[in-house]
Short mmCIF file of C-alpha atoms and ligand atoms in Angstrom, two decimals:
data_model
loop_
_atom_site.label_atom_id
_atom_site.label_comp_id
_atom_site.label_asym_id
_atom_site.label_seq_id
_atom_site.Cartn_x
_atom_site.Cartn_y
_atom_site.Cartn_z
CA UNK D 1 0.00 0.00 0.00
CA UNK D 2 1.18 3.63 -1.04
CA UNK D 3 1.23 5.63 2.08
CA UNK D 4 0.79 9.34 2.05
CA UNK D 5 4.06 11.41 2.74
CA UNK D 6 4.13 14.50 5.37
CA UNK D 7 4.74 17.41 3.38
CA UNK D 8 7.08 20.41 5.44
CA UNK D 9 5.35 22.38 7.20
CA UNK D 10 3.52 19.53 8.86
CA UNK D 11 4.53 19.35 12.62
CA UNK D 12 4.99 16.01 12.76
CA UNK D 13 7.74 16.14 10.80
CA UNK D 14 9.91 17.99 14.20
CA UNK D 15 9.00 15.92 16.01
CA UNK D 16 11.35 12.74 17.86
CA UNK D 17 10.70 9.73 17.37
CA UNK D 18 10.38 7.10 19.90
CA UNK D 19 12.44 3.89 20.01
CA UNK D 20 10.98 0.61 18.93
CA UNK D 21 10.80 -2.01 21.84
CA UNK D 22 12.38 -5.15 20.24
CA UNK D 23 9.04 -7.54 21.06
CA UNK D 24 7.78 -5.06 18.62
CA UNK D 25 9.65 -5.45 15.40
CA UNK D 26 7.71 -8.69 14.18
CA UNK D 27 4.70 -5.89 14.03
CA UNK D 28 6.14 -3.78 11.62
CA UNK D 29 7.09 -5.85 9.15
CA UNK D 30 3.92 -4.54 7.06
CA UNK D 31 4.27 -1.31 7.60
CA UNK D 32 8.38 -1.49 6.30
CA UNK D 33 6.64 -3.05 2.96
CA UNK D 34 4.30 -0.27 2.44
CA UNK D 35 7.20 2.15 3.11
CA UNK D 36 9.21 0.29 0.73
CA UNK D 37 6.23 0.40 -1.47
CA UNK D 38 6.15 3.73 -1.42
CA UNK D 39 10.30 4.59 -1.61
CA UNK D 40 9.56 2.70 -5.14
CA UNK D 41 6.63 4.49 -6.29
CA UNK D 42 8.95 7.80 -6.19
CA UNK D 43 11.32 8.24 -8.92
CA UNK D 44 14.31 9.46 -7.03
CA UNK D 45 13.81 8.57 -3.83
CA UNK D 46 16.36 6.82 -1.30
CA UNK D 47 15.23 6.45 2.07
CA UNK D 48 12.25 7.36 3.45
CA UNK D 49 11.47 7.15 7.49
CA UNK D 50 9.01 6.56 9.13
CA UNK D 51 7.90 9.52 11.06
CA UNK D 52 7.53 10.91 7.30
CA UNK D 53 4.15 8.93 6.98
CA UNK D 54 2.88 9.77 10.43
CA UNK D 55 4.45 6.94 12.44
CA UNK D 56 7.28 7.97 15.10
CA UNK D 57 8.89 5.36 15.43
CA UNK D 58 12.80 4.88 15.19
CA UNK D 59 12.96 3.02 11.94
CA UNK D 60 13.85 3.62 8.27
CA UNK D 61 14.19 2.29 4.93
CA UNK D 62 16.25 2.74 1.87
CA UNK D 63 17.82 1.48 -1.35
CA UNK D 64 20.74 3.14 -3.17
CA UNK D 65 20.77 0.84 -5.68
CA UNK D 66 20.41 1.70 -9.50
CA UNK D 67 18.24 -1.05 -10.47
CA UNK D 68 15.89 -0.64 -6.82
CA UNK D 69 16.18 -4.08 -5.80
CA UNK D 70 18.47 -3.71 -2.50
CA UNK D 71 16.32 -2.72 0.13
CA UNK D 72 17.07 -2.30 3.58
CA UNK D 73 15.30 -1.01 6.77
CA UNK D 74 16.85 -0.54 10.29
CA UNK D 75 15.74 -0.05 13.40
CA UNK D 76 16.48 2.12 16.08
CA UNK D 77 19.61 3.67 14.78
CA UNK D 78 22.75 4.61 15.84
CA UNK D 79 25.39 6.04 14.47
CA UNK D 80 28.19 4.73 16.45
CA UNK D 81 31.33 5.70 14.77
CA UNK D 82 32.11 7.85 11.85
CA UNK D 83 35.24 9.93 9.90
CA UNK D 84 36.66 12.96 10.09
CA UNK D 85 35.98 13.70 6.62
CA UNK D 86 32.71 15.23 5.08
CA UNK D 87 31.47 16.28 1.71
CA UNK D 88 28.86 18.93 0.65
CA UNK D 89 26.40 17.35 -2.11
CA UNK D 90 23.54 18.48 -3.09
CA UNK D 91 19.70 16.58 -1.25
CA UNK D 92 16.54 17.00 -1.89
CA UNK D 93 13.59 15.16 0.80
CA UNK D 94 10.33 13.63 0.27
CA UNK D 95 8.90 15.86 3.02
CA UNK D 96 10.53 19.17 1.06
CA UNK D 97 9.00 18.51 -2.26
CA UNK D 98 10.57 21.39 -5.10
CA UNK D 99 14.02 22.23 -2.20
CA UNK D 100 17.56 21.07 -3.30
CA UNK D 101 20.06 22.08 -1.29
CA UNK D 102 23.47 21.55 -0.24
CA UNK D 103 23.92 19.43 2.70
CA UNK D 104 27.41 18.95 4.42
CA UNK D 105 27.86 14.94 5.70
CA UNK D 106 30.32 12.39 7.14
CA UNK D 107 31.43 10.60 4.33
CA UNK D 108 31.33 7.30 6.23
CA UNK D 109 29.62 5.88 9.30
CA UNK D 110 29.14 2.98 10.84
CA UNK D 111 25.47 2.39 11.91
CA UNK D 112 24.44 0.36 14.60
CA UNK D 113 20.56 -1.02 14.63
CA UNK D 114 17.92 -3.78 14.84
CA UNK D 115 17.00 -5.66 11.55
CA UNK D 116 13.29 -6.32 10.53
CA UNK D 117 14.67 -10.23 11.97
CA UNK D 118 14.86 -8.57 15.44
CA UNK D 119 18.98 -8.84 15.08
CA UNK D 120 21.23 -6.45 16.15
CA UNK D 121 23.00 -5.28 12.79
CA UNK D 122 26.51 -3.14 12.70
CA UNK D 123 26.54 -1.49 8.93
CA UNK D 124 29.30 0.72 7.66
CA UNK D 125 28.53 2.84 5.16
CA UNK D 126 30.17 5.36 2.66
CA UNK D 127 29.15 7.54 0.15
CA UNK D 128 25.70 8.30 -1.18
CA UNK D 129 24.76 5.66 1.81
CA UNK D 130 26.69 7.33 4.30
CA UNK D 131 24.59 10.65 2.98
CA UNK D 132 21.28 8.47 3.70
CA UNK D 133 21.80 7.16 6.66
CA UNK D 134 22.41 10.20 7.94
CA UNK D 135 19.38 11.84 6.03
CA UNK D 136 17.42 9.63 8.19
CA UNK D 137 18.01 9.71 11.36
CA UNK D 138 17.75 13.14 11.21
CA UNK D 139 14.21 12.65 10.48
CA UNK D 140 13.92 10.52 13.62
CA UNK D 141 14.84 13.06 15.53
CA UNK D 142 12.67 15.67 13.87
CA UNK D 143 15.41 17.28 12.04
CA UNK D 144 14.62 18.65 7.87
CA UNK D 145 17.83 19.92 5.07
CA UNK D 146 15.57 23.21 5.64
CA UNK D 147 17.74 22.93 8.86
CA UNK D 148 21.22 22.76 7.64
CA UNK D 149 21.32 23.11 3.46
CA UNK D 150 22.77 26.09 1.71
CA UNK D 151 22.02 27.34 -1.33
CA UNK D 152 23.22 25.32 -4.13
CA UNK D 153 25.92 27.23 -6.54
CA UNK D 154 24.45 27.80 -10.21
CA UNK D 155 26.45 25.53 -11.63
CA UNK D 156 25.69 22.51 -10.09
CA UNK D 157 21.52 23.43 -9.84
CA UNK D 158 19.71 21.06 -12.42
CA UNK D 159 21.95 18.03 -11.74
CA UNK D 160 19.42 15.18 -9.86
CA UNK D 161 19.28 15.37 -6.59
CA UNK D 162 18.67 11.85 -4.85
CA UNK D 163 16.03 12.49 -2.33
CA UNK D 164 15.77 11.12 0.76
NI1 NI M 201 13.97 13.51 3.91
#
């Protein structure tokens, strides 16, 4: 099922999200398919998380991949390590629709969470990832690119941003 995506300036989207008890995972199985569901039924989109269809919960999912058939979704995460390096690129959101903007990120983390099996999962990430993951959990804790993007420079508007 296609869920319907909050749209900035919708409160909900500042708000933070609560953590998922672990007894509680096998319940949201469903509602990580319809999430997934509706990742895929937007062009460009990434990663999408939960509190951006009305649920606060501490869970997201994504897929980076070009031909859309990786998906993931993790649950309460943590980013529990990261680099010293970061890299401005330009994002876009699903909550945001028509902003671009240039968003300064780690350029790799390592993410700590539950899988949809219940099992603790440790996932390093780098690159457009990386950007994701950290995409995300700013949504869980109620935090938009309105926050933190600049403008981006004139030569580099126009070039696909992935939103997340
Ligand atoms: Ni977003």
């Amino acid at each position: 099922m296609i869920l319907s995506v909050l749209q900035q300036p919708d409160p909900r989207l500042r708000e933070k999200s609560g953590e998922v008890q672990p007894a509680d995972i096998p319940g949201l199985k469903e509602l990580a398919l319809n999430m997934l569901e509706t990742l895929y039924s937007i062009g460009n989109g990434v990663g999408l998380a939960a509190p951006q269809v009305g649920r606060p919960l501490r869970m997201f999912v994504y897929d980076v991949s070009s031909d859309r058939n990786q998906p993931g979704v993790l649950i309460n995460p943590e980013i529990i390590s990261h680099n010293n390096a970061t890299a401005k690129n330009i994002e876009g959101c699903l909550s945001c629709r028509g902003f671009e903007g240039l968003v300064e990120r780690y350029t790799k983390v390592t993410v700590r969470a539950f899988n949809l099996d219940g099992k603790r999962a440790t996932v390093k990430a780098d690159g457009l990832l990386a950007r994701v993951f950290q995409h995300e959990i700013d949504h869980l804790d109620g935090v938009i690119i309105l926050d933190k993007a600049e403008p981006v420079p004139p030569e580099q508007q126009g070039a696909g941003a992935r939103v997340v």
